[in-house]
mmCIF file of C-alpha atoms in Angstrom:
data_model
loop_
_atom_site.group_PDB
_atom_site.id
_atom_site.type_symbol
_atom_site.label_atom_id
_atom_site.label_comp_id
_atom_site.label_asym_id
_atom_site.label_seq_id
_atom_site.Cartn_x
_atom_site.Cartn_y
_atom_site.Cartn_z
ATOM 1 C CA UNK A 181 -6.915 12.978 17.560
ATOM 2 C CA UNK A 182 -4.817 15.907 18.299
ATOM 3 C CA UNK A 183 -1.544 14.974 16.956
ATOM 4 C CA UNK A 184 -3.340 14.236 13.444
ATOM 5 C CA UNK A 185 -4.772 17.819 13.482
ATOM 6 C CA UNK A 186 -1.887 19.376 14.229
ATOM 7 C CA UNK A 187 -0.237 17.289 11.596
ATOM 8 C CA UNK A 188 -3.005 18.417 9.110
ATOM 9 C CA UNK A 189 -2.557 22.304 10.082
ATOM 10 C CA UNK A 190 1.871 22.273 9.790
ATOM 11 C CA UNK A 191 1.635 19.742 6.532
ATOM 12 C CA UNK A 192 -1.257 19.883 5.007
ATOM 13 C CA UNK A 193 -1.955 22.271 1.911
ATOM 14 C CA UNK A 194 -4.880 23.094 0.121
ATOM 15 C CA UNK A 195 -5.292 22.769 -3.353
ATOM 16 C CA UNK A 196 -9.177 24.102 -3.775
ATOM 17 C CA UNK A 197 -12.218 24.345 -1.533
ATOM 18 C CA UNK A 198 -12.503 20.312 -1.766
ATOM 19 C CA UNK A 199 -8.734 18.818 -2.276
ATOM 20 C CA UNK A 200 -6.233 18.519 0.920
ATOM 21 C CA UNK A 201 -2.832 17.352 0.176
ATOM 22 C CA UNK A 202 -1.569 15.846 3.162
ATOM 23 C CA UNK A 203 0.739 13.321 0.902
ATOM 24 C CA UNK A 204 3.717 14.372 2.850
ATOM 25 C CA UNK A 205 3.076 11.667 5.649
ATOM 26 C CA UNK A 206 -0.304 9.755 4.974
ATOM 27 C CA UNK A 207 -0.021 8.967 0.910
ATOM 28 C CA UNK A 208 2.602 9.556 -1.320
ATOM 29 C CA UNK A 209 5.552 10.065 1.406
ATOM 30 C CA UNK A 210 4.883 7.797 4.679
ATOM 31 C CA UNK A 211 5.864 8.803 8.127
ATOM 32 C CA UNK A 212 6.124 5.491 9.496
ATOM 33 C CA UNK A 213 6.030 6.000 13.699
ATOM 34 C CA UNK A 214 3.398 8.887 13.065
ATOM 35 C CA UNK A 215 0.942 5.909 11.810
ATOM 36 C CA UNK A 216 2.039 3.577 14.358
ATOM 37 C CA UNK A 217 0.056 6.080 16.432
ATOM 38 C CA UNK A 218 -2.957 6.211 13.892
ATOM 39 C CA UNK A 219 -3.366 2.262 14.093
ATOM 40 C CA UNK A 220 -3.220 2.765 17.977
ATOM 41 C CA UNK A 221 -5.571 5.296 17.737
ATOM 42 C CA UNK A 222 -7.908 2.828 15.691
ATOM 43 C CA UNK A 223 -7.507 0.055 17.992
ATOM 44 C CA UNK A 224 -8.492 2.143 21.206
ATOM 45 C CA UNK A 225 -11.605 3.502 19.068
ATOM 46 C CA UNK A 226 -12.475 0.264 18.331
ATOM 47 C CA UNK A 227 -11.698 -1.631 21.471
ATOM 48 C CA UNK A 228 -15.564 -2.703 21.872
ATOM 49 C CA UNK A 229 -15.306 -4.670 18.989
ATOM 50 C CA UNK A 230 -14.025 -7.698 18.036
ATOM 51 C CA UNK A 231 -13.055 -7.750 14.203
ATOM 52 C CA UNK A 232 -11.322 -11.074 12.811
ATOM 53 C CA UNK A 233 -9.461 -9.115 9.843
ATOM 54 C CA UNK A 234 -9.401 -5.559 8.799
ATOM 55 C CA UNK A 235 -10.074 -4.462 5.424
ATOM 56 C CA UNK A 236 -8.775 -1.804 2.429
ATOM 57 C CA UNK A 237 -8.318 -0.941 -0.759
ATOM 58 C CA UNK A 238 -5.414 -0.206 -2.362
ATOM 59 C CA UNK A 239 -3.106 2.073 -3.131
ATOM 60 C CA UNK A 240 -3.805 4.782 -0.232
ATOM 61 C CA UNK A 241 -5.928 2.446 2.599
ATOM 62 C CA UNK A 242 -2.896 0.004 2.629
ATOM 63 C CA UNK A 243 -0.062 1.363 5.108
ATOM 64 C CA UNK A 244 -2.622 2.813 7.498
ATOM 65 C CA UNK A 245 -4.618 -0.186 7.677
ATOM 66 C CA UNK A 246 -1.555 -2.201 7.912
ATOM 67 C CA UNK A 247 -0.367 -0.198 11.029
ATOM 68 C CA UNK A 248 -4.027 -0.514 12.292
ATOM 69 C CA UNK A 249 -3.201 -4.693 11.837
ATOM 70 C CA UNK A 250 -0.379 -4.736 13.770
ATOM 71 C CA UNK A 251 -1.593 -2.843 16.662
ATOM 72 C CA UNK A 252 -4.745 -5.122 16.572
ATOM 73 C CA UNK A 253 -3.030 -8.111 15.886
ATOM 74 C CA UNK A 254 -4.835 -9.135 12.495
ATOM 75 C CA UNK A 255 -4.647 -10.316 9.042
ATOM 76 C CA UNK A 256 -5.224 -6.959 6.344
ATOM 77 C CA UNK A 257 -6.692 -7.432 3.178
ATOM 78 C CA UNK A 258 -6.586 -5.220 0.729
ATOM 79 C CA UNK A 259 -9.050 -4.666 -2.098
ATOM 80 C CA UNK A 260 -7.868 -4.467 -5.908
ATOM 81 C CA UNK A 261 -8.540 -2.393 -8.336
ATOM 82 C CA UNK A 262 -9.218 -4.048 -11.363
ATOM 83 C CA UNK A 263 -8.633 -7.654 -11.649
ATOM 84 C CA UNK A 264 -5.144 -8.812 -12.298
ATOM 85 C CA UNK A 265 -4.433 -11.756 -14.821
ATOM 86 C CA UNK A 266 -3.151 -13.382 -10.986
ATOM 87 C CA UNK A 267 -5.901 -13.254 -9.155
ATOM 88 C CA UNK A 268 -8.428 -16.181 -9.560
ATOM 89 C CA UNK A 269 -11.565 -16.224 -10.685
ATOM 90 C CA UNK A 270 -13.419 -16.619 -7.723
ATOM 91 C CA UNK A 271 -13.833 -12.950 -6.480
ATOM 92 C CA UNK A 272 -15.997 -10.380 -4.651
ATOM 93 C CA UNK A 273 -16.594 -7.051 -6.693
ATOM 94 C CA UNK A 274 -18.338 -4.011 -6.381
ATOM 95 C CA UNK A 275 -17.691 -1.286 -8.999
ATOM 96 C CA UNK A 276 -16.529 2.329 -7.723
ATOM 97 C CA UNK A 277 -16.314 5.793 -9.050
ATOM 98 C CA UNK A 278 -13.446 8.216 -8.488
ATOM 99 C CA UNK A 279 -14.178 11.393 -8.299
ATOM 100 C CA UNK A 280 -10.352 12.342 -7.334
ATOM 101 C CA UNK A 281 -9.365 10.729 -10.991
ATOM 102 C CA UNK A 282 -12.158 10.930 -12.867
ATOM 103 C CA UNK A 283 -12.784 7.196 -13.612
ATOM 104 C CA UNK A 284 -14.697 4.153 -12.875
ATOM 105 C CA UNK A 285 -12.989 0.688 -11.660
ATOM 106 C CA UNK A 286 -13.662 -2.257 -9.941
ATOM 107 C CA UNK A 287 -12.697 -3.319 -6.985
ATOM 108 C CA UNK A 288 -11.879 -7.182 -6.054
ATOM 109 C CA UNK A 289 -10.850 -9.105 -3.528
ATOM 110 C CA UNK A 290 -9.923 -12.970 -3.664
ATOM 111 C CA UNK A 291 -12.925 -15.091 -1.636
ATOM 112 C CA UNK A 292 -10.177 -17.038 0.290
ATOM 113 C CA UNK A 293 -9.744 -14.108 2.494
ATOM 114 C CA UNK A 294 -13.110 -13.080 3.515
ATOM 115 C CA UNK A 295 -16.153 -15.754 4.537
ATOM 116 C CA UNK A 296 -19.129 -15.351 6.218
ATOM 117 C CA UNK A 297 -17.425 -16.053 9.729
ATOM 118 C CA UNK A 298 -15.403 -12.691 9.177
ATOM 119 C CA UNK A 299 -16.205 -9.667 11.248
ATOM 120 C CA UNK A 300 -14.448 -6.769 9.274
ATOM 121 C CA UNK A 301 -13.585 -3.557 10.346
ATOM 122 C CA UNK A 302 -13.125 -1.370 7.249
ATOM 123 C CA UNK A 303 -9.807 1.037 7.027
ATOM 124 C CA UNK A 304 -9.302 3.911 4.980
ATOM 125 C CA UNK A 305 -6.674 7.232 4.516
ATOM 126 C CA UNK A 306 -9.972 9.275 3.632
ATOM 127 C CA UNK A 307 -13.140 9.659 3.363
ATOM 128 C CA UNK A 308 -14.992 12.030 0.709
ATOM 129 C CA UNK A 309 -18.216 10.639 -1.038
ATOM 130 C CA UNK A 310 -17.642 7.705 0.584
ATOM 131 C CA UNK A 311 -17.414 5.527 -3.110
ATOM 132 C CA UNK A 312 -14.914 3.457 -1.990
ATOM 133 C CA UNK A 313 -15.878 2.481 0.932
ATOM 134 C CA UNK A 314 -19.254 1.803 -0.278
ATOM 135 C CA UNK A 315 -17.888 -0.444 -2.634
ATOM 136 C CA UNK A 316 -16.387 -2.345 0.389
ATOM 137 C CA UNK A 317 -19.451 -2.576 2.179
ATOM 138 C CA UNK A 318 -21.062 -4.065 -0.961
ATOM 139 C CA UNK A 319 -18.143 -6.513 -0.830
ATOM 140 C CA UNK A 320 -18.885 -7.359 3.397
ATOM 141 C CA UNK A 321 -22.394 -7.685 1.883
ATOM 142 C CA UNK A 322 -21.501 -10.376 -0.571
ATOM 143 C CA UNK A 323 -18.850 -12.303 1.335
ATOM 144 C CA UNK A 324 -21.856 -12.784 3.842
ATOM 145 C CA UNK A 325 -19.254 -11.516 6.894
ATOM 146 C CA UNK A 326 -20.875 -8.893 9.143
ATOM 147 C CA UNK A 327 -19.180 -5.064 9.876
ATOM 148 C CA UNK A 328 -17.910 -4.357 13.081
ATOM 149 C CA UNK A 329 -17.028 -0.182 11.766
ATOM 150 C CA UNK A 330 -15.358 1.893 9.517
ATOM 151 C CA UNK A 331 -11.982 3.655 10.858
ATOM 152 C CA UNK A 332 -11.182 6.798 8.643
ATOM 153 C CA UNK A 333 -7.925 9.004 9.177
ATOM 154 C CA UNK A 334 -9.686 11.816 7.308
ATOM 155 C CA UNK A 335 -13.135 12.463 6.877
ATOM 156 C CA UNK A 336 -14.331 15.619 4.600
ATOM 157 C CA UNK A 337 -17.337 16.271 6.742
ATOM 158 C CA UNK A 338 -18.382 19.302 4.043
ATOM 159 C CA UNK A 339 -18.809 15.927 1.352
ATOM 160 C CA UNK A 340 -21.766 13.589 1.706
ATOM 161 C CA UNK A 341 -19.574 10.122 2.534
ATOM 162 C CA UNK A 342 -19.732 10.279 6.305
ATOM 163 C CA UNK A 343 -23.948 10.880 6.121
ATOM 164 C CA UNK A 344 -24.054 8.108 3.728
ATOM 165 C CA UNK A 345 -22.294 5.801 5.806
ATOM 166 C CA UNK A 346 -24.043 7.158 9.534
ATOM 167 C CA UNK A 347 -27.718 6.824 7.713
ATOM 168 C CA UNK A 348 -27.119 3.066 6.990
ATOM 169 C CA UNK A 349 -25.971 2.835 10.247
ATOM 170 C CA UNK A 350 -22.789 2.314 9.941
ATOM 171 C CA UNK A 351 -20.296 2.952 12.468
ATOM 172 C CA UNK A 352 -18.017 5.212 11.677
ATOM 173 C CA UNK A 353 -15.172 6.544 13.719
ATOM 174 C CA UNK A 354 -12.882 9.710 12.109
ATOM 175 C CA UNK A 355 -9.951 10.412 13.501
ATOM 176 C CA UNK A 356 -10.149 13.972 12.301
ATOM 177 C CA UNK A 357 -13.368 15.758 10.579
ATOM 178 C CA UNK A 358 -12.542 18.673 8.134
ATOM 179 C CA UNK A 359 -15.853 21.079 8.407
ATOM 180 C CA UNK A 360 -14.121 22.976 5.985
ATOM 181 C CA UNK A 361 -11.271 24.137 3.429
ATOM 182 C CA UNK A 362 -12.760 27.370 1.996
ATOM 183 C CA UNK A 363 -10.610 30.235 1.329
ATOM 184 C CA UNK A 364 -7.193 28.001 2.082
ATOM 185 C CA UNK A 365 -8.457 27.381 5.653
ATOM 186 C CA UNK A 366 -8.664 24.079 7.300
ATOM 187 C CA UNK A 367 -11.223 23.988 9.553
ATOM 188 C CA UNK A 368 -12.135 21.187 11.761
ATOM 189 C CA UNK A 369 -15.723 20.353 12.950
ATOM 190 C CA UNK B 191 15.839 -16.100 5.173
ATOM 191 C CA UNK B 192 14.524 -19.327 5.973
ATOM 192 C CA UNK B 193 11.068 -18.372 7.475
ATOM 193 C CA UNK B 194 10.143 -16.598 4.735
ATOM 194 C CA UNK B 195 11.131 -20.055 2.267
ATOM 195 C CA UNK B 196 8.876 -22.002 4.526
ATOM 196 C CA UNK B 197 5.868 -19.764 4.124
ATOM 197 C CA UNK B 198 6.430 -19.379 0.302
ATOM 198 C CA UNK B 199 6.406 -23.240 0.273
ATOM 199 C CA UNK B 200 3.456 -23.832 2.502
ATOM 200 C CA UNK B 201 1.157 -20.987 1.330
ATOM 201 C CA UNK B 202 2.631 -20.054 -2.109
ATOM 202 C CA UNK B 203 0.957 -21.227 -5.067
ATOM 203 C CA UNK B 204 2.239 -22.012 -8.676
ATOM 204 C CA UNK B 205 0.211 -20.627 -11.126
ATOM 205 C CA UNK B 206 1.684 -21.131 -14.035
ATOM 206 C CA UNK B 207 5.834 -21.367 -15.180
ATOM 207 C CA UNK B 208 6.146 -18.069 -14.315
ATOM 208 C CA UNK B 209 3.707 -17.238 -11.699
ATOM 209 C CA UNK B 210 3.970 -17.993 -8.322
ATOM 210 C CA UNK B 211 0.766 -16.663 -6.137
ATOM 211 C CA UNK B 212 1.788 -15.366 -2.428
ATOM 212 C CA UNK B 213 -1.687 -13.443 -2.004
ATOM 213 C CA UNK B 214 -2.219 -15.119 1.611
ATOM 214 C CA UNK B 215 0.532 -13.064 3.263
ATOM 215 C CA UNK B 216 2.302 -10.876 0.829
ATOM 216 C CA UNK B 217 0.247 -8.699 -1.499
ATOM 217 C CA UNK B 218 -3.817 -9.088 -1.042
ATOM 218 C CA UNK B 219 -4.032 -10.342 2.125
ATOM 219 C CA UNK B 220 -1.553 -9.317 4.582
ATOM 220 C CA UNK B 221 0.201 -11.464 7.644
ATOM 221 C CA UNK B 222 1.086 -8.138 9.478
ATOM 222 C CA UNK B 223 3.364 -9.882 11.909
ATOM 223 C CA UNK B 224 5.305 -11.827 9.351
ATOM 224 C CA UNK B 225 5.484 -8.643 7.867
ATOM 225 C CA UNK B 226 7.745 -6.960 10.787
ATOM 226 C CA UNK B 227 9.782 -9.916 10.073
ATOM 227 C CA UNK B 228 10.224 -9.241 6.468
ATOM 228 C CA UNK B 229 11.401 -5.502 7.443
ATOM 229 C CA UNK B 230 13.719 -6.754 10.453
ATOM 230 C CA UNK B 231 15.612 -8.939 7.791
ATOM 231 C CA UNK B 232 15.867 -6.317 5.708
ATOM 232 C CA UNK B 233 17.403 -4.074 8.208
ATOM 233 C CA UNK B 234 19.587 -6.685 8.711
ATOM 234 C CA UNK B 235 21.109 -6.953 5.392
ATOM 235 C CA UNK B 236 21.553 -2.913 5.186
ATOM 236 C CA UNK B 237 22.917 -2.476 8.241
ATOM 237 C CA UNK B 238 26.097 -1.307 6.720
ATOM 238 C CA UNK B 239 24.075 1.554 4.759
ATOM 239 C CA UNK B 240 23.496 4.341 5.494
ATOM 240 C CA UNK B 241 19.930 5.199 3.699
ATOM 241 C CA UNK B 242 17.831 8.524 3.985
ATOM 242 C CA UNK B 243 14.800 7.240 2.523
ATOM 243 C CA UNK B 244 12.958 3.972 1.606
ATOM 244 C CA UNK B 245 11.618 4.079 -2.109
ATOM 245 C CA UNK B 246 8.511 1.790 -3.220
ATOM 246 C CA UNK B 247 6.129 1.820 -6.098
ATOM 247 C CA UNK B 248 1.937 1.468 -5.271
ATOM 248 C CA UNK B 249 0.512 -1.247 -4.569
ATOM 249 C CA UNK B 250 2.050 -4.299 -3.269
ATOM 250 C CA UNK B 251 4.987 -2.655 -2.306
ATOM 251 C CA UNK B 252 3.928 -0.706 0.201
ATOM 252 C CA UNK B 253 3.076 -2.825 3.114
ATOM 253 C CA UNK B 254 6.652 -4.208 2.714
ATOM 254 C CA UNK B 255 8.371 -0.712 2.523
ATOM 255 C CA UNK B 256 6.045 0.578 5.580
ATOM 256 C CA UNK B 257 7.641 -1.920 7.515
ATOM 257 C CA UNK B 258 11.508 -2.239 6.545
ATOM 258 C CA UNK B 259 10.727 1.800 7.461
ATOM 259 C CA UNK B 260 9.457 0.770 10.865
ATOM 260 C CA UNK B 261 12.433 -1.323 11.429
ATOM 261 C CA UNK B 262 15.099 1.264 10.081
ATOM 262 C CA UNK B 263 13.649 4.524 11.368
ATOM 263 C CA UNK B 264 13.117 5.575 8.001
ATOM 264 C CA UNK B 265 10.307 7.849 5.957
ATOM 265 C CA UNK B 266 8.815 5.736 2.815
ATOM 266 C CA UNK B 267 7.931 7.278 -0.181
ATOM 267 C CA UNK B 268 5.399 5.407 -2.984
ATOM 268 C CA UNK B 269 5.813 5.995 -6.406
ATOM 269 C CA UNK B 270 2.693 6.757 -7.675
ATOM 270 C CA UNK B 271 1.222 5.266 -10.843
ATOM 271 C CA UNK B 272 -0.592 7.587 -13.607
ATOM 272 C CA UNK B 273 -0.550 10.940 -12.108
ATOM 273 C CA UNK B 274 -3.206 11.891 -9.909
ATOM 274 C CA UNK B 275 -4.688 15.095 -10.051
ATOM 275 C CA UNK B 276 -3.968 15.963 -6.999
ATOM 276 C CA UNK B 277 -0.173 15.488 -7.809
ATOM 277 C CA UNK B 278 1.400 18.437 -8.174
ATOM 278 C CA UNK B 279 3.017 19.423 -11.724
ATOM 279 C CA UNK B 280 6.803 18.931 -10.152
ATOM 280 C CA UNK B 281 7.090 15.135 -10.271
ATOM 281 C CA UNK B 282 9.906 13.090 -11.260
ATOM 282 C CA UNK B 283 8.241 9.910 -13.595
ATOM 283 C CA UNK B 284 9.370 6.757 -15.983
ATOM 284 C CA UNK B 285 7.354 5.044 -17.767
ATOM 285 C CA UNK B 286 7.024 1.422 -17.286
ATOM 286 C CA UNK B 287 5.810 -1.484 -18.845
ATOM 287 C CA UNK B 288 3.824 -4.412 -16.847
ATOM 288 C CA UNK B 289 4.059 -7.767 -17.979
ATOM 289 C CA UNK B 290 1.373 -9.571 -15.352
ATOM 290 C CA UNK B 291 -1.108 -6.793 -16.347
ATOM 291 C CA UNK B 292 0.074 -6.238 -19.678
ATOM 292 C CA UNK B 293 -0.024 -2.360 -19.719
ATOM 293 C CA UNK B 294 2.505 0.121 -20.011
ATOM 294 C CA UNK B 295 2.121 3.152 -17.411
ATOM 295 C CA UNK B 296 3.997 5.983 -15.594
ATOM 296 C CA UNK B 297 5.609 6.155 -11.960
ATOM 297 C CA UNK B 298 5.410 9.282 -10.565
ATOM 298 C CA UNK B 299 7.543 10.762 -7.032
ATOM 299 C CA UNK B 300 6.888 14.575 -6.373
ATOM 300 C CA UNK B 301 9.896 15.931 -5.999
ATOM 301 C CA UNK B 302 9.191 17.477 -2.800
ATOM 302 C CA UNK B 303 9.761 14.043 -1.401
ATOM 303 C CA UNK B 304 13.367 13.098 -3.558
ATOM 304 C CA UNK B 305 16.451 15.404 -3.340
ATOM 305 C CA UNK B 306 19.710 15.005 -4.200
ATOM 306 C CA UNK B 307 20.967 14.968 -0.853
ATOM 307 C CA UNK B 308 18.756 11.491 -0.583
ATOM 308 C CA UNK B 309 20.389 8.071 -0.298
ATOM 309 C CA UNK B 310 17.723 5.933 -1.087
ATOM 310 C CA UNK B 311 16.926 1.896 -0.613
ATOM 311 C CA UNK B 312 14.694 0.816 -2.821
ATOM 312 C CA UNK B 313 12.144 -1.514 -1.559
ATOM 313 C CA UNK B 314 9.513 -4.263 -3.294
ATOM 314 C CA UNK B 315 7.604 -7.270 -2.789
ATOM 315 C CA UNK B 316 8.708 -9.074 -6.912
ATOM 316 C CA UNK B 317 11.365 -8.573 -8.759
ATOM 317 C CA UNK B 318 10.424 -10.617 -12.240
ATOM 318 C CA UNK B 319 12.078 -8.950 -14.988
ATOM 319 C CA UNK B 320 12.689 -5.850 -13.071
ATOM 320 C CA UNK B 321 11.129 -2.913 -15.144
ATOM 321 C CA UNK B 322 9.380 -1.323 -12.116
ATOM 322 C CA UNK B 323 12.944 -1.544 -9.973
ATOM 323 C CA UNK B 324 14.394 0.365 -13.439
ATOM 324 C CA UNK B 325 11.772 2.677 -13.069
ATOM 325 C CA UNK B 326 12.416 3.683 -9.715
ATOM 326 C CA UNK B 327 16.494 3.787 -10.596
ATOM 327 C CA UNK B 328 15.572 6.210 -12.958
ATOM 328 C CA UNK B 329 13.420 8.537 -10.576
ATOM 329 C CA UNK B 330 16.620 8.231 -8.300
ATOM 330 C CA UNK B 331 19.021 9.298 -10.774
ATOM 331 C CA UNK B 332 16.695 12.128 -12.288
ATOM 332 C CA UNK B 333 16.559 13.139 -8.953
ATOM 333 C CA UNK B 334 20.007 13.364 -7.742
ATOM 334 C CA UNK B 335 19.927 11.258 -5.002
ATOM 335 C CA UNK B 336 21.994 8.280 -4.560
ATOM 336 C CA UNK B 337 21.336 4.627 -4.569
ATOM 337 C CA UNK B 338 22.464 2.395 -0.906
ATOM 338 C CA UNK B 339 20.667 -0.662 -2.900
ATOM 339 C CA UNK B 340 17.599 -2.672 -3.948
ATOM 340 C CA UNK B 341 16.025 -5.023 -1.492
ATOM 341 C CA UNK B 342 13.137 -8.029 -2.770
ATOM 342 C CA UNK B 343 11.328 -9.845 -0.930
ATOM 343 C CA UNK B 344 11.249 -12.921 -3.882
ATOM 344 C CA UNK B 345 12.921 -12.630 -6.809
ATOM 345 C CA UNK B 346 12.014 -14.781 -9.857
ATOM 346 C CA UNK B 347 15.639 -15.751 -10.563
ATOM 347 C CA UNK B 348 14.442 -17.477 -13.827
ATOM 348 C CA UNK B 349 13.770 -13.944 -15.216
ATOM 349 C CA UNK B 350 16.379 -11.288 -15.883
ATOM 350 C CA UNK B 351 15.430 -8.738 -13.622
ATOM 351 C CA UNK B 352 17.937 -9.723 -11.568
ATOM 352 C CA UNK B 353 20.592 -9.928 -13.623
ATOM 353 C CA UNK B 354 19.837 -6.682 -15.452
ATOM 354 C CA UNK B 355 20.365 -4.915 -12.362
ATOM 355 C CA UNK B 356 23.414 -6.189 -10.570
ATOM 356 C CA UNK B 357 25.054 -5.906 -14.292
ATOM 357 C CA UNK B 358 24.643 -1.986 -13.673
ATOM 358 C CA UNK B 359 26.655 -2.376 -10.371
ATOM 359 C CA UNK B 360 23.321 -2.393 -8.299
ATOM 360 C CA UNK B 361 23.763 -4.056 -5.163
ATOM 361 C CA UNK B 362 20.400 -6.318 -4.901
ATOM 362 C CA UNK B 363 19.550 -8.257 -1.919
ATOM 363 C CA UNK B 364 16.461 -10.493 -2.039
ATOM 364 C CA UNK B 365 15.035 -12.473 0.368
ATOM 365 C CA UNK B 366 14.268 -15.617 -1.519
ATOM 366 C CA UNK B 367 15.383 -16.556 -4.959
ATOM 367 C CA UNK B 368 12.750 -18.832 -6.959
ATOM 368 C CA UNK B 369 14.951 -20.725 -9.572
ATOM 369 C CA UNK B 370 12.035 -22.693 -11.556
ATOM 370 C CA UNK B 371 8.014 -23.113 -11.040
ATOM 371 C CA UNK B 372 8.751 -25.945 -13.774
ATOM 372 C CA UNK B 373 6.091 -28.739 -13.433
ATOM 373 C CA UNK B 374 4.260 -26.788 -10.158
ATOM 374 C CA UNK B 375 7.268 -27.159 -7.704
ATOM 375 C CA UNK B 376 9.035 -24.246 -6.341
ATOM 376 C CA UNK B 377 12.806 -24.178 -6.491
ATOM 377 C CA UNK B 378 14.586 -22.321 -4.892
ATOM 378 C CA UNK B 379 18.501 -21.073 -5.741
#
């Protein structure tokens, strides 16, 4: 996706040969129309499919795949971290590491919102080792539903989460692949 | 706004005398459409602001800010809890204290994204006794900018969130106002 690179090259900056900041329009500050055209980038990649709900995990996942729910017209759910004293006790978990903060966490979501009739197509801001999203496949995996794909906005191609993914045979469709960020150069593959 | 008092009543459930659960639409799973909706009213009631910037805090307030940003042409910025490492060092932050997860943590905005030319409308899904919303007044005021208002989608009007804030002149407009959860029925003001 062009406009993403482009975005990535004027706005992003980056902070060592494995961190990109691009937090001025994809996680921290949010430019709203700019992920209008992500989610309609996500629903023309994933056209062929035909996912009943689209799935995250919060914080960073949620406004993208929110954008990617309205252009696809379908419910978003949203993955916890932790397990608030709100949600009950009848949850799907998988347990995830961060390698971003240095810390292990769970990840929940409610059984209400995802049954074995669901066809989920997995949303995320990045991709890296490919924990989280791992976590959410072990979550698809439990719930019994069945993966239609995995839409990433960034995917460090130079980390091992996209192989991961591919060799299980997931689908898995990046809207922009980062070869590299050595001496503070973005470089796409 | 009477759409979103129909859908609180339907799919809202009371958890206890103080906890209402709105997870099917509002922050786990998300109805993306009624979502638009929530942001249309809310550009609505601020029509006769004059805002720069939409200010949240991570995690359920971000679908709702993503969208009242849709509707009012308007960057979002999330306040980020704990400070991530990739966060750089110049961050405004208040510390806040959770009552539904019973922590105490920090909110973080890099100041890249907060300037005192900012007028800001602060946007979030509860407001219960309102320490998050205090939070965020204080980012805005270490930051300069200026405050257009606080927007809520439900307020708990049985708590003193509410109250707290208008009594410092804020101007507050929520969407629906629960008055008691007494003996699992949901009042509304």
């Amino acid at each position: 996706m062009n406009l993403l690179k482009e975005k990535i090259l004027n706005e992003g900056r980056v902070i060592s040969e494995d961190i990109l900041k691009v937090d001025s329009f994809l996680n921290h500050q949010l430019d709203v129309d700019f992920l209008v055209e992500i989610g309609h980038e996500f629903a023309r990649r994933f056209k062929d499919t035909d996912p009943t709900r689209i799935l995250t995990v919060e914080a960073s996942g949620i406004a993208v795949a929110a954008m990617a729910g309205l252009a696809m017209n379908l419910p978003v759910v949203y993955a916890k971290k932790k397990k608030a004293s709100t949600m009950g006790g009848d949850v799907y978990k998988a347990r995830v590491k961060s390698f971003t903060r240095n810390e292990e966490y769970y990840i929940c979501v409610s059984s209400a919102y995802l049954t074995n009739r669901d066809r989920v197509l997995i949303i995320d801001d990045f991709l890296a080792r490919g924990n989280a999203v791992l976590g959410l496949l072990d979550i698809v995996e439990e719930s019994g539903a069945s993966l239609e794909g995995v839409g990433i906005v960034i995917e460090k191609g130079f980390q091992e989460g996209g192989k991961r993914l591919r060799e299980k045979g997931v689908r898995v469709e990046s809207l922009a692949i980062i070869k590299s960020l050595q001496d503070g150069r973005i470089v796409f593959e």
